[in-house]
mmCIF file of N, CA and C in Angstrom:
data_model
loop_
_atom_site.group_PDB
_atom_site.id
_atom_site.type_symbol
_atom_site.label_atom_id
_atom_site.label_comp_id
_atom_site.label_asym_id
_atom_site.label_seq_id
_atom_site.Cartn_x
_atom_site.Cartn_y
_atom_site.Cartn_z
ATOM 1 N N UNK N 1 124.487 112.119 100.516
ATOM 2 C CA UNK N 1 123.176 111.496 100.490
ATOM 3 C C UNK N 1 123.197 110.285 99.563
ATOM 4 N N UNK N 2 122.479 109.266 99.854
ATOM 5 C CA UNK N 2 122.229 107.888 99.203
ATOM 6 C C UNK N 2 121.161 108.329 98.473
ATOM 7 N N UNK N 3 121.481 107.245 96.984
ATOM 8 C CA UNK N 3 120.949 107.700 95.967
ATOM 9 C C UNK N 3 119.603 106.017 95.978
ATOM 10 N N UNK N 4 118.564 106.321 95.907
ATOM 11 C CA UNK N 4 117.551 105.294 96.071
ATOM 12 C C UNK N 4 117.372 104.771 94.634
ATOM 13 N N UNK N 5 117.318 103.388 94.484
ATOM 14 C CA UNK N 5 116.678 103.082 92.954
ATOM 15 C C UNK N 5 115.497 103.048 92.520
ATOM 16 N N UNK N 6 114.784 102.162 94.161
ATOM 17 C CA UNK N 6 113.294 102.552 94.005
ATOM 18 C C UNK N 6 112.407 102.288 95.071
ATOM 19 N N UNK N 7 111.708 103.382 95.449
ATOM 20 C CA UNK N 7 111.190 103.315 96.516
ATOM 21 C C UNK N 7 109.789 102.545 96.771
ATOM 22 N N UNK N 8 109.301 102.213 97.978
ATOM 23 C CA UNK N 8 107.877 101.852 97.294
ATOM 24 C C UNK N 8 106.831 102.388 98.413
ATOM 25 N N UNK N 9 105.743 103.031 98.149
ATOM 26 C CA UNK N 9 104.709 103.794 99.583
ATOM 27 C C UNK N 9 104.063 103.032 99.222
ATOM 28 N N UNK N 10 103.281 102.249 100.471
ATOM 29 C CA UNK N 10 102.537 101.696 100.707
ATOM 30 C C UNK N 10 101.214 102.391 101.667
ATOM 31 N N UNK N 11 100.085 102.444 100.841
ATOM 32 C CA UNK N 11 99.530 103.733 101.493
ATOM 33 C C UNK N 11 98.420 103.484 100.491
ATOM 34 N N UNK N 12 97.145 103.979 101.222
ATOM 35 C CA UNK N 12 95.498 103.919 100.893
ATOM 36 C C UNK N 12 94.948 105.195 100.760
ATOM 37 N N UNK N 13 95.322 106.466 100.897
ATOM 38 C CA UNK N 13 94.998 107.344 100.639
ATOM 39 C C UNK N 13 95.349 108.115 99.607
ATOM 40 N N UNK N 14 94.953 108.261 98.288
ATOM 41 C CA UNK N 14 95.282 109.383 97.446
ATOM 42 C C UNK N 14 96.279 110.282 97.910
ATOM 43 N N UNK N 15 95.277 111.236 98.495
ATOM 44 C CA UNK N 15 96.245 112.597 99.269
ATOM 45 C C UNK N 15 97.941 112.348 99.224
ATOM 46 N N UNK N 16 97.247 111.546 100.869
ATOM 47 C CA UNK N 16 99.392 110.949 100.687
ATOM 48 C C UNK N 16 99.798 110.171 99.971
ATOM 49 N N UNK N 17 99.326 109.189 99.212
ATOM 50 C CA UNK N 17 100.276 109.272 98.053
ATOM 51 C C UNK N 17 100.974 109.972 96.922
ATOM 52 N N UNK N 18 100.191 110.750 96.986
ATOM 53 C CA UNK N 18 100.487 111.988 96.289
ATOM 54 C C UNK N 18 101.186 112.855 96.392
ATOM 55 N N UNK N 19 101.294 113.319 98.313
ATOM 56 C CA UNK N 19 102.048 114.062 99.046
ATOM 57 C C UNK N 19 103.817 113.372 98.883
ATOM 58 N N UNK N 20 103.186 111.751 99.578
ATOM 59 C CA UNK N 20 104.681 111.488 99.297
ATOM 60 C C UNK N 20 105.556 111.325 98.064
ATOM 61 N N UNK N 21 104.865 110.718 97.577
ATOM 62 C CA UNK N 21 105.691 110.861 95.831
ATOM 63 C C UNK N 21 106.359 111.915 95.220
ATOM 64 N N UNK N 22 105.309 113.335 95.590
ATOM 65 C CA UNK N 22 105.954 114.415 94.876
ATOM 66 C C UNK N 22 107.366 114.295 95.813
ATOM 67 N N UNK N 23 107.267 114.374 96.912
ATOM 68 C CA UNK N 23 108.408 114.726 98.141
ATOM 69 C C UNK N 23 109.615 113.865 97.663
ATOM 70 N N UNK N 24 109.622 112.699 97.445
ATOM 71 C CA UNK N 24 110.360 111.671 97.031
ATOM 72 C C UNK N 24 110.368 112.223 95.366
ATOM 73 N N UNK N 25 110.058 112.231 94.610
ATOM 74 C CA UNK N 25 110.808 112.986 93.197
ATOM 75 C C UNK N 25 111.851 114.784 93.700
ATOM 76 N N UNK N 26 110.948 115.208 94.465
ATOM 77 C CA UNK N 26 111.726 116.639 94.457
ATOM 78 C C UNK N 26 112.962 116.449 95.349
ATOM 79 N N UNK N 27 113.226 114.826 96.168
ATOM 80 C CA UNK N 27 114.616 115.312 96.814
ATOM 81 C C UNK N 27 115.697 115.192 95.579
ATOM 82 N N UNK N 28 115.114 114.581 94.036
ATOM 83 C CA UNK N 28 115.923 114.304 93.445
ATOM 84 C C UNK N 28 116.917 112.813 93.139
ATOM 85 N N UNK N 29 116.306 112.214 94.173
ATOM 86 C CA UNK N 29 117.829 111.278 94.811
ATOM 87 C C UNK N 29 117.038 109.363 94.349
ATOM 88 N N UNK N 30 115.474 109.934 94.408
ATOM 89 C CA UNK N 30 115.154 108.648 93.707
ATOM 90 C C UNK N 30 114.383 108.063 92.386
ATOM 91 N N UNK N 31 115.682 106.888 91.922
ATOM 92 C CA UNK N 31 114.909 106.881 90.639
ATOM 93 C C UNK N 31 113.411 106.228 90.285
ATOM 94 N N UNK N 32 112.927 105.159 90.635
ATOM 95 C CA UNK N 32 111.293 105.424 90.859
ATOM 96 C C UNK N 32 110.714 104.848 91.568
ATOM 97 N N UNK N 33 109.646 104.994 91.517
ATOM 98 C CA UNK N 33 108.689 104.153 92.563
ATOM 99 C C UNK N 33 107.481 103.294 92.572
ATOM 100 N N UNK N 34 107.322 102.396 93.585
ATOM 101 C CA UNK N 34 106.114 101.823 93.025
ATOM 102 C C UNK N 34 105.335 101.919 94.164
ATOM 103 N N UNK N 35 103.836 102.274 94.006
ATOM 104 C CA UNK N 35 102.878 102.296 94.628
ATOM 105 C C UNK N 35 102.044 101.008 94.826
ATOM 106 N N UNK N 36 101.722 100.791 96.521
ATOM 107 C CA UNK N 36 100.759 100.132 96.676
ATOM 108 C C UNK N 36 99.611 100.042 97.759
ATOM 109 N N UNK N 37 98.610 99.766 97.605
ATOM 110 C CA UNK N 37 97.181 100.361 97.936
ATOM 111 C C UNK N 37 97.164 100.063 99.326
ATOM 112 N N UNK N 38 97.741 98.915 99.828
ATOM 113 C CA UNK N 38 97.221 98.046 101.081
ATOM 114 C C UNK N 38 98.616 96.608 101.196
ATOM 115 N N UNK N 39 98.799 96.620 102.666
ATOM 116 C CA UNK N 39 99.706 95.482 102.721
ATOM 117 C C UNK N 39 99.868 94.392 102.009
ATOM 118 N N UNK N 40 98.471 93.434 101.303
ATOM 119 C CA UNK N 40 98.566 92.601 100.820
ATOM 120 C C UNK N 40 99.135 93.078 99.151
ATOM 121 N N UNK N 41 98.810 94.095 98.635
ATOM 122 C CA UNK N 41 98.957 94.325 97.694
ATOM 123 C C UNK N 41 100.487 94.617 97.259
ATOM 124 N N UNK N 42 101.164 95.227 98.225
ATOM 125 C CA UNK N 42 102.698 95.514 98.608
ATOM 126 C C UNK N 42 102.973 93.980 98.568
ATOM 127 N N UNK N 43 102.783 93.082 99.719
ATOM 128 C CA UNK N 43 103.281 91.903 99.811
ATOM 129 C C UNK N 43 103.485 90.854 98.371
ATOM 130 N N UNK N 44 102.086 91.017 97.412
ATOM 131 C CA UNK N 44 102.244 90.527 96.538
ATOM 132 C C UNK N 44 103.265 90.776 95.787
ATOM 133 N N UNK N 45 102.685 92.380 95.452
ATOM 134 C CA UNK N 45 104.403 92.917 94.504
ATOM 135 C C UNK N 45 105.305 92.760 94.755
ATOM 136 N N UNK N 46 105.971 92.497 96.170
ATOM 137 C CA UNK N 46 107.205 92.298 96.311
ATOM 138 C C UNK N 46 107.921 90.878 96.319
ATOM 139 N N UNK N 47 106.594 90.435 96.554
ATOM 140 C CA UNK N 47 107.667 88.760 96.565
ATOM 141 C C UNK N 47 107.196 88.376 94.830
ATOM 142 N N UNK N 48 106.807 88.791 93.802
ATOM 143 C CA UNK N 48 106.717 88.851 92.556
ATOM 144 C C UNK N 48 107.870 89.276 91.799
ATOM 145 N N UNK N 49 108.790 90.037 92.775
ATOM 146 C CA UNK N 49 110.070 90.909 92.481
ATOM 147 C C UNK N 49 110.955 89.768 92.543
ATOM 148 N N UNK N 50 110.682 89.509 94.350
ATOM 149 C CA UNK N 50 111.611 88.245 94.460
ATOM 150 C C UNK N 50 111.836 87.280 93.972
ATOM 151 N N UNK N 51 110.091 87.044 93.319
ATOM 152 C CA UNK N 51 110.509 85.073 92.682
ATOM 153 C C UNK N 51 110.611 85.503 91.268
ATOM 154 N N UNK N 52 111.032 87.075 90.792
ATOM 155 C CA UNK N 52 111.341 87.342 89.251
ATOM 156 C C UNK N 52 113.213 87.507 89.449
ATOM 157 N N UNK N 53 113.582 87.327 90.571
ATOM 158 C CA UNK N 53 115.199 88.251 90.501
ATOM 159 C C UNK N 53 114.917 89.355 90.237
ATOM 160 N N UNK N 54 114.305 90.798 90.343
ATOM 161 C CA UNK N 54 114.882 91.538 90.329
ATOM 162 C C UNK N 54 114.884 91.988 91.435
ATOM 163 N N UNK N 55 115.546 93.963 91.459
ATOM 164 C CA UNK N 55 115.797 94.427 92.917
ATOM 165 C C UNK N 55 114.920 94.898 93.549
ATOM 166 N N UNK N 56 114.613 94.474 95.136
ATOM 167 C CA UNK N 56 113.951 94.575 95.275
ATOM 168 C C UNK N 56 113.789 96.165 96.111
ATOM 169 N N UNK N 57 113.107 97.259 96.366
ATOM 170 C CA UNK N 57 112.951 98.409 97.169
ATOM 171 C C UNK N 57 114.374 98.735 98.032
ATOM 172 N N UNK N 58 114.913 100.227 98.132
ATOM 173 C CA UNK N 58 115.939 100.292 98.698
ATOM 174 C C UNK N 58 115.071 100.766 99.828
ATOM 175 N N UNK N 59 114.133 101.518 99.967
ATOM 176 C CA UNK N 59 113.484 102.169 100.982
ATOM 177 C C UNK N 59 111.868 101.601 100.851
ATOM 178 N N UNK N 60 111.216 101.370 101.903
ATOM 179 C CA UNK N 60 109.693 101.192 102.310
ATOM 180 C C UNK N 60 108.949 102.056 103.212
ATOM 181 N N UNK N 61 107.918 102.607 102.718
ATOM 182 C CA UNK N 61 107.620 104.006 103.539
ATOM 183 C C UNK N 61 105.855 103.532 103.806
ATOM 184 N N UNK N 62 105.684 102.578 104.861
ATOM 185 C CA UNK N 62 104.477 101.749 105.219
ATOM 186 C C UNK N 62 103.526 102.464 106.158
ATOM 187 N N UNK N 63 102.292 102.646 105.829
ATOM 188 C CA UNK N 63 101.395 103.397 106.554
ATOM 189 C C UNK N 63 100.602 102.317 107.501
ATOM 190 N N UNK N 64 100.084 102.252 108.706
ATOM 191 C CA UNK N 64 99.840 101.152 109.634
ATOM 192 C C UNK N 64 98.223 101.361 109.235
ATOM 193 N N UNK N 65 97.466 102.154 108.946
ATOM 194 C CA UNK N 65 95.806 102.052 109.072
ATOM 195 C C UNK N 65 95.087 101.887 107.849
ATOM 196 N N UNK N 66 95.137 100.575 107.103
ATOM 197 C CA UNK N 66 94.842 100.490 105.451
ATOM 198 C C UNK N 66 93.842 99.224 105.439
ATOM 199 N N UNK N 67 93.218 99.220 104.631
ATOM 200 C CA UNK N 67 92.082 97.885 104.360
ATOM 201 C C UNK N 67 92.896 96.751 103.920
ATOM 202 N N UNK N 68 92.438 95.942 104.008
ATOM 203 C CA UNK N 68 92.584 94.463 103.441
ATOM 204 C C UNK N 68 93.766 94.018 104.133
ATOM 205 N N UNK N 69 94.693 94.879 104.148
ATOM 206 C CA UNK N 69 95.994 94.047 105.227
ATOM 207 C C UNK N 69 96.848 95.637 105.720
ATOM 208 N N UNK N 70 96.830 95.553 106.607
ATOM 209 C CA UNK N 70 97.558 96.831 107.948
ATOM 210 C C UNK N 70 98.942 97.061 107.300
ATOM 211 N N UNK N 71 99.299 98.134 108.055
ATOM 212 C CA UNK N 71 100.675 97.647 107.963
ATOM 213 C C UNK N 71 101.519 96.566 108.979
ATOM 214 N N UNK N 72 100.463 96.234 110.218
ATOM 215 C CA UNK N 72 101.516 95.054 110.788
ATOM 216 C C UNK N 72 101.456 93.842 110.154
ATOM 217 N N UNK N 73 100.257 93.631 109.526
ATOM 218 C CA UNK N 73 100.151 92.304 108.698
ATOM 219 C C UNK N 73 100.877 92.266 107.579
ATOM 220 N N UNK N 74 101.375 93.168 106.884
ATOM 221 C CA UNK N 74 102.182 93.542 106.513
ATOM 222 C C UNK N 74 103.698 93.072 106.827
ATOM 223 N N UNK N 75 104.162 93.882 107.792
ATOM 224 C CA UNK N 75 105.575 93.545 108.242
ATOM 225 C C UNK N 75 105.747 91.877 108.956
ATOM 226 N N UNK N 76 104.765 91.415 109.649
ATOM 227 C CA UNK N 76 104.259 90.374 109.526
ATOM 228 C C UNK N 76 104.410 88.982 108.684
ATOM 229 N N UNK N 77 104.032 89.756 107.268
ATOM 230 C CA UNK N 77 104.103 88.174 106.416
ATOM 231 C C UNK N 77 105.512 88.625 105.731
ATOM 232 N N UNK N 78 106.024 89.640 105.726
ATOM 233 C CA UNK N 78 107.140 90.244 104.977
ATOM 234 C C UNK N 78 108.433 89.786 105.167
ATOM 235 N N UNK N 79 108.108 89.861 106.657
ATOM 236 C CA UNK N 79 109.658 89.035 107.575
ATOM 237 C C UNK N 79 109.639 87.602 107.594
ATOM 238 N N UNK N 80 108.723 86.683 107.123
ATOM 239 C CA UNK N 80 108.942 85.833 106.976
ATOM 240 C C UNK N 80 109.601 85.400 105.965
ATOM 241 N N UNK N 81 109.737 86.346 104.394
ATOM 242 C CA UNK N 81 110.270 85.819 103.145
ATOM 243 C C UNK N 81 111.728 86.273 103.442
ATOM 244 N N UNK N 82 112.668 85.252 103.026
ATOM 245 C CA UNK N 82 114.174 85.910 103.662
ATOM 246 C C UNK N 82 114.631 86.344 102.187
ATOM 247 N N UNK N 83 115.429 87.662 102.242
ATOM 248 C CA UNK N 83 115.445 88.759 101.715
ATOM 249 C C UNK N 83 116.934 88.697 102.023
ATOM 250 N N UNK N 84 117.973 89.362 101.190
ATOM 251 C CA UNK N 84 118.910 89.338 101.967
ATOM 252 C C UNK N 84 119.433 90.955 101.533
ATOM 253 N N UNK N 85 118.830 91.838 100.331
ATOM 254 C CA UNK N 85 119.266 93.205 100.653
ATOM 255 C C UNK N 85 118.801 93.710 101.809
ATOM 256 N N UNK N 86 119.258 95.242 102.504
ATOM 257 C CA UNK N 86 118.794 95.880 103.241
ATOM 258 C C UNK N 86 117.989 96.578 102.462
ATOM 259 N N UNK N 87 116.786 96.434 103.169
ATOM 260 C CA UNK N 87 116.045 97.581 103.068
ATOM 261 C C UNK N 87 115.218 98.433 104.001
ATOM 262 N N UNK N 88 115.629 99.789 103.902
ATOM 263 C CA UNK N 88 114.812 100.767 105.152
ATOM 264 C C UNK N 88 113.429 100.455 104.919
ATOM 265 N N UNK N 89 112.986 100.074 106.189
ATOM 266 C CA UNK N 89 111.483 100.337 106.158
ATOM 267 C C UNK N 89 111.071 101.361 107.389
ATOM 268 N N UNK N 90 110.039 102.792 107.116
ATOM 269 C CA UNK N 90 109.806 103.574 107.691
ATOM 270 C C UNK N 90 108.533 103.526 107.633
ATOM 271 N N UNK N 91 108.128 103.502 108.903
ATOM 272 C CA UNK N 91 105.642 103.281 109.231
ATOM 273 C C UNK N 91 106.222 104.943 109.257
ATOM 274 N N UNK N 92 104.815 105.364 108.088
ATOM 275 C CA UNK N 92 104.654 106.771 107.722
ATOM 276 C C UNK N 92 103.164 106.972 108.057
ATOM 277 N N UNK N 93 102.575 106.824 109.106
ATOM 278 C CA UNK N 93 101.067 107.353 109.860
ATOM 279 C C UNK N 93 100.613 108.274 110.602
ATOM 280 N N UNK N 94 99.365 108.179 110.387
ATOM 281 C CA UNK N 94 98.869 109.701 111.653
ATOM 282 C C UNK N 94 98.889 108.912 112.856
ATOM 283 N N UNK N 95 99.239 107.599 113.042
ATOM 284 C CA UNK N 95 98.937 107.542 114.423
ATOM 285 C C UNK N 95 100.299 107.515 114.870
ATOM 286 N N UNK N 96 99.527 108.258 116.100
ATOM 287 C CA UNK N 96 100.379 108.975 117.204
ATOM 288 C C UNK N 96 100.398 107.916 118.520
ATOM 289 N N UNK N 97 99.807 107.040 118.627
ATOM 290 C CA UNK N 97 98.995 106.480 119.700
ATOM 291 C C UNK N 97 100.415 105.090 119.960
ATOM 292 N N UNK N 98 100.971 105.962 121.648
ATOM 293 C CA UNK N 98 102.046 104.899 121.825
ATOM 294 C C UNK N 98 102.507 103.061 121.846
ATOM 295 N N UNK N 99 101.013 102.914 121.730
ATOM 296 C CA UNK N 99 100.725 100.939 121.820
ATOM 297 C C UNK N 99 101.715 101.077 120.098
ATOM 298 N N UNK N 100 101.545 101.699 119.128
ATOM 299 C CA UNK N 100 101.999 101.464 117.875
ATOM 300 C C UNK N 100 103.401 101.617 118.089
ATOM 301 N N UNK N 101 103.719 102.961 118.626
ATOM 302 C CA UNK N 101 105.354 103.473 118.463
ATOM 303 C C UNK N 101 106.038 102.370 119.536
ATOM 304 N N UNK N 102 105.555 101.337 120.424
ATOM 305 C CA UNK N 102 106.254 100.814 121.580
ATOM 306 C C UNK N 102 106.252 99.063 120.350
ATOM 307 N N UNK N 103 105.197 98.685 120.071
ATOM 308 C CA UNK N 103 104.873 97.821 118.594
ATOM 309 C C UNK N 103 106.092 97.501 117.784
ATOM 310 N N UNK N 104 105.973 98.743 117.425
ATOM 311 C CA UNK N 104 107.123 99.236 116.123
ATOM 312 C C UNK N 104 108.629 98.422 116.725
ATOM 313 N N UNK N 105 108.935 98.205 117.877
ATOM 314 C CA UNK N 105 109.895 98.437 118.427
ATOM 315 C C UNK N 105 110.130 96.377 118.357
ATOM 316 N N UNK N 106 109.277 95.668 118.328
ATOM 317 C CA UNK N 106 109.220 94.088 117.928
ATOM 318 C C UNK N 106 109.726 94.111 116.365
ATOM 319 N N UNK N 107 109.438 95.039 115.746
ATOM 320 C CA UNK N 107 110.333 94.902 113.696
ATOM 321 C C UNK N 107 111.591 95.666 114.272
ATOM 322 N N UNK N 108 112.001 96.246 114.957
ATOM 323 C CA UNK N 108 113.462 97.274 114.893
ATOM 324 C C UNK N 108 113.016 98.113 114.414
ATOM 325 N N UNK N 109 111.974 98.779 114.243
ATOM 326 C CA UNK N 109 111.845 100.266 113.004
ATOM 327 C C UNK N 109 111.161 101.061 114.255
ATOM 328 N N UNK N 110 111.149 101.470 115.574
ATOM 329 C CA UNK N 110 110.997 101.775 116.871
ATOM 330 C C UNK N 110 111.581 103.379 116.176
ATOM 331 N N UNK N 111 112.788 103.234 115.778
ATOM 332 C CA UNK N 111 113.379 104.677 115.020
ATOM 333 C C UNK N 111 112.869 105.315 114.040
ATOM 334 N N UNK N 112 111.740 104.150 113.058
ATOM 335 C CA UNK N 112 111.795 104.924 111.606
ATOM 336 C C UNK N 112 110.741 105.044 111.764
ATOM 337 N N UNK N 113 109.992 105.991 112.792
ATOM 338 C CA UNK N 113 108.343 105.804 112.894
ATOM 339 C C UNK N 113 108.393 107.672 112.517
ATOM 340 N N UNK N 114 108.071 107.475 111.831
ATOM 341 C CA UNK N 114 107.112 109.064 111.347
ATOM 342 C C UNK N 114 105.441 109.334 111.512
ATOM 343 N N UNK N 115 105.285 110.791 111.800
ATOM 344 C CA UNK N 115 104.095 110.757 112.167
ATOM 345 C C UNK N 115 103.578 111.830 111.391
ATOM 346 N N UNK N 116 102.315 111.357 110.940
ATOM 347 C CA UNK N 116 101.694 112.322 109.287
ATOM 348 C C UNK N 116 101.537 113.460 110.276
ATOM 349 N N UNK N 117 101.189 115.016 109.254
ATOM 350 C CA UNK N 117 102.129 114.603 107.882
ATOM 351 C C UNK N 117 103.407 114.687 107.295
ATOM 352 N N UNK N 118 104.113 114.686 106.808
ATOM 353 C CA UNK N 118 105.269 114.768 106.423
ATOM 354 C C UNK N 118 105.618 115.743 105.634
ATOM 355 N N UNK N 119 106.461 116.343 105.766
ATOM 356 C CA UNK N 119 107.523 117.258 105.183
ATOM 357 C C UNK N 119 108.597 116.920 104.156
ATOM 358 N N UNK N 120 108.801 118.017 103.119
ATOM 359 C CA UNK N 120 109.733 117.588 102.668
ATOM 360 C C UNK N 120 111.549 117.515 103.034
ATOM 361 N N UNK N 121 111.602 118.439 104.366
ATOM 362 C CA UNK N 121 112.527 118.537 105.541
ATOM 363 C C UNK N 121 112.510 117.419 105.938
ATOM 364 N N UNK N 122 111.590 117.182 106.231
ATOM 365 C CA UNK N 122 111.082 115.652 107.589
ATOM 366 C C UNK N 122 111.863 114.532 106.611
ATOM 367 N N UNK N 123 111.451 114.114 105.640
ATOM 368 C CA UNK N 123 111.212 113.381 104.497
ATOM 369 C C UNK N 123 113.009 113.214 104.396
ATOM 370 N N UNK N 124 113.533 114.621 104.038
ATOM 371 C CA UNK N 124 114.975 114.306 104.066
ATOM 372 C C UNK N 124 116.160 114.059 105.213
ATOM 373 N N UNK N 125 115.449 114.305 105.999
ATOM 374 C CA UNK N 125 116.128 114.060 107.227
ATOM 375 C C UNK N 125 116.600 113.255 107.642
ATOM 376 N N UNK N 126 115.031 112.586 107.978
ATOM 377 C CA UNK N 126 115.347 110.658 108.420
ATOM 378 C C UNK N 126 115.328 109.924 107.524
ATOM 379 N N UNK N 127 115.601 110.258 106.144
ATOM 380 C CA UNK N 127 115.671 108.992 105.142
ATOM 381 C C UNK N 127 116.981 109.152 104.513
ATOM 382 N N UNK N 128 117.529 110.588 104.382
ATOM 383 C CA UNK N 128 118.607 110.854 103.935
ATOM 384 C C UNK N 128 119.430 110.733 104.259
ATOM 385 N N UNK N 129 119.630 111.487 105.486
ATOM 386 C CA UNK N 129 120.405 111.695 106.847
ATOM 387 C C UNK N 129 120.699 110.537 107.719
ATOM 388 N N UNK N 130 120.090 109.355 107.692
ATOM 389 C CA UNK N 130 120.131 108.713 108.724
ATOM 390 C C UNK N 130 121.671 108.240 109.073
#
């Protein structure tokens, strides 16, 4: 298993943030994380990373139904900043609704679509395992 430096959920709900975080400390494997409320708020932090040098997220765990900016607006303004680590990005939502999962498939992440809620099985599976 790959060892993460730092992950970041992007996500508007308490609950799951909460859900996921614990899940992501108990696989053990990552050292921390940063939370953010809504796409724009992610977007900021991260290109704040970028125009500071440091590293930026080994993993992105993006929820598609959030205020102020989605997660496609999101992936959206994201792919425009060129980046040159890899980083996994996985849409972690309740929606089930195929216009999204066929969507998903214009970023390449068509694979990393999870559907709430998540497990801590689930959780290690496709992030660990892949």
């Amino acid at each position: 298993m790959k060892k993460i430096n730092l992950a970041c959920i992007i996500e508007d709900d308490p609950t799951h943030v909460y859900i996921t975080k614990r899940f992501l400390n108990l696989t053990g494997l990552v050292e921390s994380i940063l939370i953010c409320s809504n796409g724009k708020d992610a977007f900021t932090k991260l290109k704040a990373i970028i125009s500071s040098g440091e590293k930026l997220p080994d993993l992105i765990l993006l929820d598609l139904n959030m205020p102020v900016w989605d997660g496609w607006q999101f992936l959206d303004a994201f792919k425009e900043i060129p980046v040159k680590e890899k980083i996994d990005i996985f849409i972690l939502t309740s929606s089930n609704n195929e216009a999204d999962i066929e969507r998903a498939k214009n970023y390449n992440i068509d694979s990393n679509y999870i559907v709430k809620p998540i497990t801590l099985e689930k959780l290690k599976d496709v992030i660990f395992n892949e």
